[in-house]
GROMACS .gro file of C-alpha atoms in nm:
model
  380
    1UNK     CA    1   8.524  14.471   1.985
    2UNK     CA    2   8.520  14.064   1.851
    3UNK     CA    3   8.764  13.743   2.033
    4UNK     CA    4   8.908  13.483   1.764
    5UNK     CA    5   8.920  13.096   2.003
    6UNK     CA    6   9.080  12.877   1.749
    7UNK     CA    7   9.104  12.478   1.821
    8UNK     CA    8   9.308  12.267   1.517
    9UNK     CA    9   9.010  12.062   1.353
   10UNK     CA   10   8.987  11.753   1.477
   11UNK     CA   11   8.948  11.379   1.335
   12UNK     CA   12   8.588  11.374   1.471
   13UNK     CA   13   8.403  11.685   1.411
   14UNK     CA   14   8.495  11.976   1.125
   15UNK     CA   15   8.467  12.127   0.818
   16UNK     CA   16   8.450  11.940   0.484
   17UNK     CA   17   8.358  11.510   0.702
   18UNK     CA   18   8.342  11.303   0.473
   19UNK     CA   19   8.468  11.536   0.183
   20UNK     CA   20   8.122  11.740   0.200
   21UNK     CA   21   8.077  12.107   0.194
   22UNK     CA   22   8.108  12.186   0.542
   23UNK     CA   23   7.856  12.344   0.774
   24UNK     CA   24   7.889  12.658   1.013
   25UNK     CA   25   7.662  12.717   1.330
   26UNK     CA   26   7.525  13.088   1.444
   27UNK     CA   27   7.462  13.199   1.784
   28UNK     CA   28   7.237  13.470   1.890
   29UNK     CA   29   7.239  13.483   2.285
   30UNK     CA   30   7.027  13.816   2.384
   31UNK     CA   31   6.944  13.897   2.729
   32UNK     CA   32   6.548  13.728   2.648
   33UNK     CA   33   6.654  13.453   2.465
   34UNK     CA   34   6.905  13.244   2.271
   35UNK     CA   35   6.880  13.230   1.889
   36UNK     CA   36   7.113  12.954   1.650
   37UNK     CA   37   7.097  12.819   1.297
   38UNK     CA   38   7.268  12.581   1.103
   39UNK     CA   39   7.342  12.674   0.804
   40UNK     CA   40   7.547  12.550   0.505
   41UNK     CA   41   7.934  12.725   0.488
   42UNK     CA   42   7.953  12.829   0.132
   43UNK     CA   43   7.893  13.198   0.039
   44UNK     CA   44   7.524  13.332   0.111
   45UNK     CA   45   7.480  12.988   0.268
   46UNK     CA   46   7.136  12.800   0.312
   47UNK     CA   47   7.006  12.827   0.691
   48UNK     CA   48   6.868  12.446   0.754
   49UNK     CA   49   6.705  12.464   1.098
   50UNK     CA   50   6.725  12.667   1.345
   51UNK     CA   51   6.654  12.716   1.739
   52UNK     CA   52   6.587  12.852   2.063
   53UNK     CA   53   6.741  12.852   2.452
   54UNK     CA   54   6.681  13.082   2.738
   55UNK     CA   55   6.870  13.365   2.819
   56UNK     CA   56   7.231  13.453   2.722
   57UNK     CA   57   7.396  13.732   2.796
   58UNK     CA   58   7.708  13.656   2.944
   59UNK     CA   59   7.768  13.920   3.305
   60UNK     CA   60   7.428  13.832   3.395
   61UNK     CA   61   7.379  13.436   3.365
   62UNK     CA   62   7.631  13.147   3.521
   63UNK     CA   63   7.800  12.857   3.323
   64UNK     CA   64   7.566  12.590   3.352
   65UNK     CA   65   7.275  12.736   3.286
   66UNK     CA   66   7.435  12.867   2.985
   67UNK     CA   67   7.580  12.631   2.884
   68UNK     CA   68   7.258  12.460   2.903
   69UNK     CA   69   7.078  12.784   2.703
   70UNK     CA   70   7.327  12.754   2.437
   71UNK     CA   71   7.322  12.335   2.388
   72UNK     CA   72   6.946  12.383   2.368
   73UNK     CA   73   6.914  12.619   2.110
   74UNK     CA   74   7.175  12.447   1.902
   75UNK     CA   75   7.009  12.095   1.952
   76UNK     CA   76   6.641  12.249   1.809
   77UNK     CA   77   6.860  12.365   1.470
   78UNK     CA   78   7.036  12.044   1.393
   79UNK     CA   79   6.687  11.903   1.464
   80UNK     CA   80   6.500  12.067   1.217
   81UNK     CA   81   6.764  12.116   0.927
   82UNK     CA   82   6.793  11.726   1.011
   83UNK     CA   83   6.389  11.665   0.961
   84UNK     CA   84   6.415  11.778   0.656
   85UNK     CA   85   6.315  11.473   0.415
   86UNK     CA   86   6.732  11.535   0.278
   87UNK     CA   87   6.879  11.462   0.597
   88UNK     CA   88   6.663  11.294   0.768
   89UNK     CA   89   6.851  10.908   0.768
   90UNK     CA   90   7.158  11.110   0.889
   91UNK     CA   91   7.131  11.324   1.188
   92UNK     CA   92   7.409  11.259   1.309
   93UNK     CA   93   7.645  11.310   0.976
   94UNK     CA   94   7.579  11.708   1.032
   95UNK     CA   95   7.697  11.722   1.332
   96UNK     CA   96   8.071  11.592   1.172
   97UNK     CA   97   7.962  11.842   0.914
   98UNK     CA   98   8.010  12.169   1.078
   99UNK     CA   99   8.318  12.355   1.055
  100UNK     CA  100   8.274  12.668   1.256
  101UNK     CA  101   8.097  12.844   1.496
  102UNK     CA  102   8.021  13.173   1.592
  103UNK     CA  103   7.873  13.382   1.873
  104UNK     CA  104   7.750  13.702   1.943
  105UNK     CA  105   7.632  13.759   2.290
  106UNK     CA  106   7.485  14.005   2.473
  107UNK     CA  107   7.741  14.092   2.823
  108UNK     CA  108   8.058  13.930   2.651
  109UNK     CA  109   8.254  14.211   2.768
  110UNK     CA  110   8.640  14.164   2.651
  111UNK     CA  111   8.897  14.157   3.085
  112UNK     CA  112   8.598  14.046   3.294
  113UNK     CA  113   8.767  13.746   3.417
  114UNK     CA  114   8.725  13.336   3.320
  115UNK     CA  115   8.321  13.359   3.493
  116UNK     CA  116   8.210  13.630   3.320
  117UNK     CA  117   8.188  13.802   2.928
  118UNK     CA  118   8.354  13.655   2.634
  119UNK     CA  119   8.554  13.403   2.863
  120UNK     CA  120   8.258  13.279   2.973
  121UNK     CA  121   8.100  13.261   2.654
  122UNK     CA  122   8.366  13.126   2.419
  123UNK     CA  123   8.391  12.834   2.745
  124UNK     CA  124   7.964  12.788   2.692
  125UNK     CA  125   7.971  12.803   2.362
  126UNK     CA  126   8.241  12.555   2.286
  127UNK     CA  127   8.078  12.340   2.583
  128UNK     CA  128   7.753  12.343   2.425
  129UNK     CA  129   7.873  12.251   2.093
  130UNK     CA  130   8.049  11.907   2.211
  131UNK     CA  131   7.715  11.817   2.385
  132UNK     CA  132   7.614  11.805   2.028
  133UNK     CA  133   7.993  11.564   1.881
  134UNK     CA  134   8.095  11.896   1.766
  135UNK     CA  135   8.459  11.936   1.872
  136UNK     CA  136   8.787  12.076   1.760
  137UNK     CA  137   8.614  12.340   1.526
  138UNK     CA  138   8.706  12.721   1.537
  139UNK     CA  139   8.482  12.917   1.756
  140UNK     CA  140   8.485  13.288   1.746
  141UNK     CA  141   8.337  13.543   1.962
  142UNK     CA  142   8.087  13.940   1.925
  143UNK     CA  143   7.904  14.118   2.077
  144UNK     CA  144   7.525  14.085   2.000
  145UNK     CA  145   7.610  14.464   1.751
  146UNK     CA  146   7.815  14.230   1.543
  147UNK     CA  147   7.628  13.916   1.446
  148UNK     CA  148   7.335  14.190   1.411
  149UNK     CA  149   7.564  14.380   1.122
  150UNK     CA  150   7.658  14.067   0.993
  151UNK     CA  151   7.205  13.988   0.935
  152UNK     CA  152   7.182  14.308   0.704
  153UNK     CA  153   7.181  14.203   0.374
  154UNK     CA  154   7.513  14.100   0.239
  155UNK     CA  155   7.665  14.127   0.509
  156UNK     CA  156   7.824  14.435   0.618
  157UNK     CA  157   8.134  14.544   0.783
  158UNK     CA  158   8.087  14.905   0.831
  159UNK     CA  159   7.719  15.004   0.944
  160UNK     CA  160   7.474  15.124   1.260
  161UNK     CA  161   7.298  14.889   1.491
  162UNK     CA  162   7.024  14.945   1.724
  163UNK     CA  163   6.860  14.685   1.935
  164UNK     CA  164   6.581  14.698   2.120
  165UNK     CA  165   6.484  14.417   2.345
  166UNK     CA  166   6.461  14.339   2.743
  167UNK     CA  167   6.742  14.604   2.721
  168UNK     CA  168   6.866  14.872   2.473
  169UNK     CA  169   7.190  14.951   2.289
  170UNK     CA  170   7.313  15.087   1.969
  171UNK     CA  171   7.651  15.088   1.831
  172UNK     CA  172   7.885  15.239   1.547
  173UNK     CA  173   8.093  14.940   1.381
  174UNK     CA  174   8.422  14.944   1.138
  175UNK     CA  175   8.556  14.693   0.984
  176UNK     CA  176   8.290  14.443   1.140
  177UNK     CA  177   8.455  14.641   1.520
  178UNK     CA  178   8.270  14.871   1.755
  179UNK     CA  179   8.415  15.178   1.689
  180UNK     CA  180   8.097  15.388   1.935
  181UNK     CA  181   7.860  15.248   2.179
  182UNK     CA  182   7.579  15.437   2.330
  183UNK     CA  183   7.396  15.302   2.633
  184UNK     CA  184   7.338  14.908   2.691
  185UNK     CA  185   7.384  15.057   3.040
  186UNK     CA  186   7.182  14.750   3.171
  187UNK     CA  187   6.854  14.870   3.366
  188UNK     CA  188   6.943  15.032   3.685
  189UNK     CA  189   7.174  15.313   3.532
  190UNK     CA  190   7.036  15.204   3.112
  191UNK     CA  191   6.872  15.096   2.881
  192UNK     CA  192   6.614  15.349   2.808
  193UNK     CA  193   6.372  15.277   2.559
  194UNK     CA  194   6.357  14.895   2.606
  195UNK     CA  195   6.158  14.639   2.667
  196UNK     CA  196   6.227  14.672   3.051
  197UNK     CA  197   6.153  15.033   3.041
  198UNK     CA  198   5.848  15.012   2.915
  199UNK     CA  199   5.696  14.771   3.174
  200UNK     CA  200   5.866  14.986   3.444
  201UNK     CA  201   5.704  15.247   3.303
  202UNK     CA  202   5.352  15.049   3.253
  203UNK     CA  203   5.353  15.013   3.644
  204UNK     CA  204   5.458  15.332   3.734
  205UNK     CA  205   5.191  15.490   3.509
  206UNK     CA  206   4.965  15.258   3.672
  207UNK     CA  207   5.030  15.362   4.044
  208UNK     CA  208   5.006  15.745   3.935
  209UNK     CA  209   4.648  15.622   3.825
  210UNK     CA  210   4.553  15.457   4.172
  211UNK     CA  211   4.749  15.743   4.367
  212UNK     CA  212   4.471  16.041   4.167
  213UNK     CA  213   4.857  16.183   4.042
  214UNK     CA  214   4.807  16.085   3.689
  215UNK     CA  215   4.538  16.034   3.420
  216UNK     CA  216   4.371  15.665   3.497
  217UNK     CA  217   4.499  15.414   3.257
  218UNK     CA  218   4.358  15.015   3.121
  219UNK     CA  219   4.731  14.952   3.201
  220UNK     CA  220   4.547  14.933   3.585
  221UNK     CA  221   4.465  14.611   3.572
  222UNK     CA  222   4.709  14.474   3.303
  223UNK     CA  223   4.964  14.585   3.614
  224UNK     CA  224   4.734  14.449   3.873
  225UNK     CA  225   4.719  14.127   3.706
  226UNK     CA  226   5.074  14.031   3.648
  227UNK     CA  227   5.166  14.105   4.036
  228UNK     CA  228   4.872  13.942   4.151
  229UNK     CA  229   4.839  13.659   3.862
  230UNK     CA  230   4.517  13.576   3.660
  231UNK     CA  231   4.458  13.714   3.349
  232UNK     CA  232   4.563  13.972   3.200
  233UNK     CA  233   4.921  13.922   3.327
  234UNK     CA  234   5.194  13.831   3.159
  235UNK     CA  235   5.322  13.512   3.057
  236UNK     CA  236   5.670  13.400   2.978
  237UNK     CA  237   5.726  13.463   2.660
  238UNK     CA  238   5.701  13.859   2.721
  239UNK     CA  239   6.031  13.866   2.911
  240UNK     CA  240   6.195  13.564   2.918
  241UNK     CA  241   6.215  13.284   3.167
  242UNK     CA  242   6.059  13.325   3.492
  243UNK     CA  243   5.855  13.653   3.345
  244UNK     CA  244   5.475  13.505   3.478
  245UNK     CA  245   5.289  13.666   3.689
  246UNK     CA  246   5.095  13.446   3.888
  247UNK     CA  247   5.317  13.151   4.060
  248UNK     CA  248   5.490  13.231   4.458
  249UNK     CA  249   5.238  13.503   4.623
  250UNK     CA  250   4.972  13.465   4.389
  251UNK     CA  251   4.608  13.657   4.482
  252UNK     CA  252   4.350  13.385   4.550
  253UNK     CA  253   4.107  13.396   4.289
  254UNK     CA  254   3.845  13.611   4.517
  255UNK     CA  255   4.120  13.908   4.638
  256UNK     CA  256   4.204  13.927   4.227
  257UNK     CA  257   3.855  14.007   4.115
  258UNK     CA  258   3.807  14.288   4.396
  259UNK     CA  259   4.119  14.407   4.291
  260UNK     CA  260   4.104  14.447   3.920
  261UNK     CA  261   3.696  14.628   4.040
  262UNK     CA  262   3.913  14.914   4.122
  263UNK     CA  263   3.902  15.228   3.921
  264UNK     CA  264   3.839  15.578   3.923
  265UNK     CA  265   3.602  15.665   4.135
  266UNK     CA  266   3.701  15.373   4.386
  267UNK     CA  267   3.718  15.498   4.786
  268UNK     CA  268   4.106  15.693   4.763
  269UNK     CA  269   4.203  15.417   5.069
  270UNK     CA  270   4.102  15.130   4.874
  271UNK     CA  271   4.298  15.255   4.511
  272UNK     CA  272   4.622  15.309   4.781
  273UNK     CA  273   4.585  14.949   4.933
  274UNK     CA  274   4.605  14.824   4.611
  275UNK     CA  275   4.891  15.044   4.551
  276UNK     CA  276   5.055  14.876   4.779
  277UNK     CA  277   5.010  14.553   4.712
  278UNK     CA  278   5.107  14.554   4.354
  279UNK     CA  279   5.443  14.786   4.489
  280UNK     CA  280   5.476  14.482   4.752
  281UNK     CA  281   5.458  14.194   4.494
  282UNK     CA  282   5.749  14.394   4.282
  283UNK     CA  283   5.970  14.466   4.545
  284UNK     CA  284   5.953  14.104   4.657
  285UNK     CA  285   6.034  14.050   4.266
  286UNK     CA  286   6.422  14.034   3.997
  287UNK     CA  287   6.352  14.385   3.871
  288UNK     CA  288   6.411  14.269   3.526
  289UNK     CA  289   6.042  14.092   3.533
  290UNK     CA  290   5.867  14.440   3.510
  291UNK     CA  291   6.004  14.381   3.103
  292UNK     CA  292   5.713  14.105   3.102
  293UNK     CA  293   5.482  14.385   3.115
  294UNK     CA  294   5.544  14.559   2.734
  295UNK     CA  295   5.315  14.366   2.584
  296UNK     CA  296   5.051  14.455   2.785
  297UNK     CA  297   5.242  14.841   2.684
  298UNK     CA  298   5.160  14.701   2.297
  299UNK     CA  299   4.841  14.613   2.333
  300UNK     CA  300   4.690  14.845   2.484
  301UNK     CA  301   4.798  15.147   2.302
  302UNK     CA  302   4.681  14.925   1.997
  303UNK     CA  303   4.322  14.958   2.207
  304UNK     CA  304   4.362  15.319   2.197
  305UNK     CA  305   4.487  15.349   2.525
  306UNK     CA  306   4.623  15.750   2.508
  307UNK     CA  307   4.877  15.704   2.869
  308UNK     CA  308   5.011  15.348   2.660
  309UNK     CA  309   5.071  15.462   2.319
  310UNK     CA  310   5.214  15.788   2.524
  311UNK     CA  311   5.496  15.592   2.675
  312UNK     CA  312   5.525  15.445   2.337
  313UNK     CA  313   5.621  15.722   2.150
  314UNK     CA  314   5.828  15.806   2.459
  315UNK     CA  315   6.011  15.459   2.399
  316UNK     CA  316   6.074  15.572   2.022
  317UNK     CA  317   6.195  15.894   2.077
  318UNK     CA  318   6.470  15.694   2.356
  319UNK     CA  319   6.582  15.449   2.115
  320UNK     CA  320   6.611  15.757   1.850
  321UNK     CA  321   6.825  16.019   2.092
  322UNK     CA  322   7.045  15.649   2.126
  323UNK     CA  323   7.159  15.642   1.758
  324UNK     CA  324   7.175  15.986   1.681
  325UNK     CA  325   7.423  16.020   1.924
  326UNK     CA  326   7.644  15.805   1.718
  327UNK     CA  327   7.617  16.058   1.447
  328UNK     CA  328   7.437  15.917   1.114
  329UNK     CA  329   7.561  16.023   0.873
  330UNK     CA  330   7.294  15.978   0.500
  331UNK     CA  331   7.286  15.655   0.334
  332UNK     CA  332   7.462  15.533   0.590
  333UNK     CA  333   7.287  15.113   0.682
  334UNK     CA  334   7.100  15.055   1.023
  335UNK     CA  335   7.012  14.779   1.164
  336UNK     CA  336   6.761  14.683   1.388
  337UNK     CA  337   6.620  14.407   1.602
  338UNK     CA  338   6.532  14.314   1.864
  339UNK     CA  339   6.103  14.221   1.994
  340UNK     CA  340   6.050  14.555   1.953
  341UNK     CA  341   6.207  14.674   1.672
  342UNK     CA  342   6.225  14.347   1.489
  343UNK     CA  343   6.064  14.318   1.150
  344UNK     CA  344   5.711  14.391   1.234
  345UNK     CA  345   5.836  14.482   1.615
  346UNK     CA  346   5.576  14.781   1.814
  347UNK     CA  347   5.834  15.076   1.774
  348UNK     CA  348   5.991  15.004   1.415
  349UNK     CA  349   5.761  15.266   1.230
  350UNK     CA  350   5.801  15.506   1.538
  351UNK     CA  351   6.200  15.511   1.500
  352UNK     CA  352   6.219  15.438   1.162
  353UNK     CA  353   6.016  15.815   1.127
  354UNK     CA  354   6.200  15.989   1.442
  355UNK     CA  355   6.507  15.891   1.229
  356UNK     CA  356   6.388  15.995   0.860
  357UNK     CA  357   6.572  16.321   0.848
  358UNK     CA  358   6.919  16.144   0.865
  359UNK     CA  359   6.883  15.921   0.574
  360UNK     CA  360   6.971  15.638   0.655
  361UNK     CA  361   6.881  15.298   0.481
  362UNK     CA  362   6.656  15.116   0.810
  363UNK     CA  363   6.672  14.713   0.788
  364UNK     CA  364   6.531  14.538   1.080
  365UNK     CA  365   6.618  14.164   1.078
  366UNK     CA  366   6.452  13.901   1.358
  367UNK     CA  367   6.725  13.822   1.472
  368UNK     CA  368   7.133  13.777   1.490
  369UNK     CA  369   7.235  13.458   1.451
  370UNK     CA  370   7.258  13.439   1.036
  371UNK     CA  371   7.405  13.675   1.078
  372UNK     CA  372   7.672  13.493   1.340
  373UNK     CA  373   7.687  13.226   1.060
  374UNK     CA  374   7.806  13.485   0.785
  375UNK     CA  375   8.100  13.544   1.082
  376UNK     CA  376   8.135  13.181   1.130
  377UNK     CA  377   8.193  13.137   0.738
  378UNK     CA  378   8.565  13.314   0.802
  379UNK     CA  379   8.632  13.080   0.987
  380UNK     CA  380   8.711  12.792   0.769
   0.00000   0.00000   0.00000
């Protein structure tokens, strides 16, 4: 579904300021980060600048934070464009030429009320644009799958989308509107094969190894370091803001060294006590922080760890099954994006292999901000 919210174009900002061709702003606001681009308003217009901000899920991020994250992404895009030699002397003029904006938001559910979903998304996007002097322009709001599909070559309006980052969702779009959706149910009830799913399974695999219920794995020290703090723990880039393994409640250096020395031949009581410590730290954190462990799974799989490789294979199978539930047809475009499936993503080849029998045309895209810009051009 795409909701379009428009204001009359005012005199201070908008399309064709000073008779110049208009520019557009595209936003892809996901569960881990928000991305923005500033692009030319003509068909196939170039992207002039890009920027990033914090999480942008309109169902889980509050008004103040969402506005701040969007404003940061838009500000970076404007600054990058203004730093180019042709614009360096006149960054303010760029803002005056913005004629439309479109945002694709995870959690852009209609009818969820003014402080959640689509209404919150459009309000925060307007405020974020206004923070940079962009007012009185048409603003469009849609889902993250809509902008992802539009980011494929030729900005198709019909096709399939699979997003796998912190969460996971697949959708069939027809005429640019969502016709069917599979998963996207969040960490508690779904998001099968997502970054959260991988992180959760990594922690489980480590506990099974410590208990003796499962094979020993290189994920044990990675999980321990994540929850107790120290080298090898997950960093901020893995799971979005606030996902650092250390911080409040981190173990001291000596305690961490003793914990990392625990191995498959260690005393069962020592392994049990370490497992209990991991469990205690895990329950003291927000559940979504488990997603920060997903890069550890990727790295250990690349290093040959069988348990980590198995988790990646299982995740790819779950994501492929999510696409299959939409009844893919030969020749259809399938846009894949998100940290696990974008260009060079660790699950891209695995998922493509599991869907090879469907004859789909797979298009990996880095993010949907360029697709959002393409949809913004339709508002000019």
